[in-house]
Amino acid sequence: MLAVGGVDPAALGPIPPNVEVHAHVPQLAVLRRARVFVTPAGMGSTMESLYFGVPMVAVPQMAEQWQRRPHRRGRRCHGGGGRGGEGA
């Protein structure tokens, strides 16, 4: 499931048949059923993911979000599988 906000889904190009594209989604309802959460790691999304026990793929977009990456402080993500990317 991909929430694109005001982006026209047609601008994304071909969408795989197993991907749903929506302007907006009820994030908490989706997290209750999610297996993984790709997030920019804002404080709200990070806390919600932790609350529901959903592993995150953190793709920070702002300086404060880089500080919230769990592996940055020597911690691993849910299940011990955290990995640092470039610049970790």
Coordinates of C-alpha atoms in Angstrom, one line a residue:
M1 CA 0.0 0.0 0.0
L2 CA 1.4 3.4 -1.0
A3 CA 0.0 6.7 0.2
V4 CA 0.9 9.5 -2.3
G5 CA -0.8 12.5 -1.0
G6 CA -1.5 15.0 -3.8
V7 CA 0.6 13.1 -6.4
D8 CA -1.2 11.9 -9.4
P9 CA -0.8 8.1 -9.4
A10 CA -0.4 8.2 -13.2
A11 CA 2.8 10.1 -12.7
L12 CA 4.3 7.1 -10.9
G13 CA 4.3 5.0 -14.1
P14 CA 3.4 1.3 -14.1
I15 CA 2.2 0.1 -10.7
P16 CA 2.7 -3.6 -10.0
P17 CA -0.5 -5.6 -9.5
N18 CA 0.3 -6.3 -5.8
V19 CA 0.6 -2.6 -4.9
E20 CA -2.4 -0.4 -3.9
V21 CA -2.0 3.4 -4.4
H22 CA -4.1 5.8 -2.4
A23 CA -4.1 9.6 -1.9
H24 CA -4.3 9.0 1.9
V25 CA -4.7 5.9 4.2
P26 CA -5.7 5.5 7.8
Q27 CA -2.2 4.9 9.0
L28 CA -3.1 3.3 12.4
A29 CA -5.5 0.9 10.8
V30 CA -2.9 -0.1 8.2
L31 CA -0.2 -0.5 10.9
R32 CA -2.4 -3.0 12.7
R33 CA -2.1 -5.3 9.7
A34 CA 1.3 -4.3 8.3
R35 CA 4.4 -6.6 8.2
V36 CA 6.8 -3.7 7.5
F37 CA 6.6 0.1 7.4
V38 CA 8.6 2.2 5.0
T39 CA 8.7 5.6 6.7
P40 CA 10.6 8.9 6.7
A41 CA 11.0 8.2 10.5
G42 CA 9.1 11.2 11.8
M43 CA 8.4 11.1 15.5
G44 CA 4.7 10.2 15.1
S45 CA 5.3 7.4 12.6
T46 CA 8.2 6.0 14.6
M47 CA 6.2 5.8 17.8
E48 CA 3.2 4.3 16.0
S49 CA 5.4 1.6 14.4
L50 CA 7.0 0.8 17.7
Y51 CA 3.6 0.7 19.4
F52 CA 2.2 -1.9 16.9
G53 CA 5.5 -3.8 16.8
V54 CA 5.9 -3.3 13.0
P55 CA 9.5 -3.3 11.7
M56 CA 10.5 -0.1 9.9
V57 CA 12.6 0.7 6.9
A58 CA 13.6 4.2 7.9
V59 CA 14.3 6.6 5.0
P60 CA 14.9 9.9 6.8
Q61 CA 14.3 13.1 4.8
M62 CA 15.2 15.7 7.5
A63 CA 18.1 16.1 9.9
E64 CA 16.0 15.3 13.0
Q65 CA 14.8 12.1 11.4
W66 CA 18.4 10.9 11.0
Q67 CA 18.8 11.0 14.8
R68 CA 15.9 8.6 15.3
R69 CA 17.3 5.7 13.3
P70 CA 17.6 2.9 16.0
H71 CA 20.9 1.6 14.7
R72 CA 22.5 5.1 14.9
R73 CA 22.8 4.7 18.7
G74 CA 23.9 1.1 18.5
R75 CA 20.4 -0.3 18.7
R76 CA 18.9 -2.8 16.3
C77 CA 15.4 -2.7 14.8
H78 CA 12.6 -5.0 15.7
G79 CA 13.7 -8.6 15.8
G80 CA 17.4 -7.7 15.9
G81 CA 17.6 -7.3 12.1
G82 CA 18.5 -3.6 11.9
R83 CA 21.1 -2.6 9.4
G84 CA 22.7 0.8 8.8
G85 CA 22.7 2.3 5.4
E86 CA 25.2 4.6 3.9
G87 CA 26.4 7.2 6.4
A88 CA 25.1 5.1 9.4

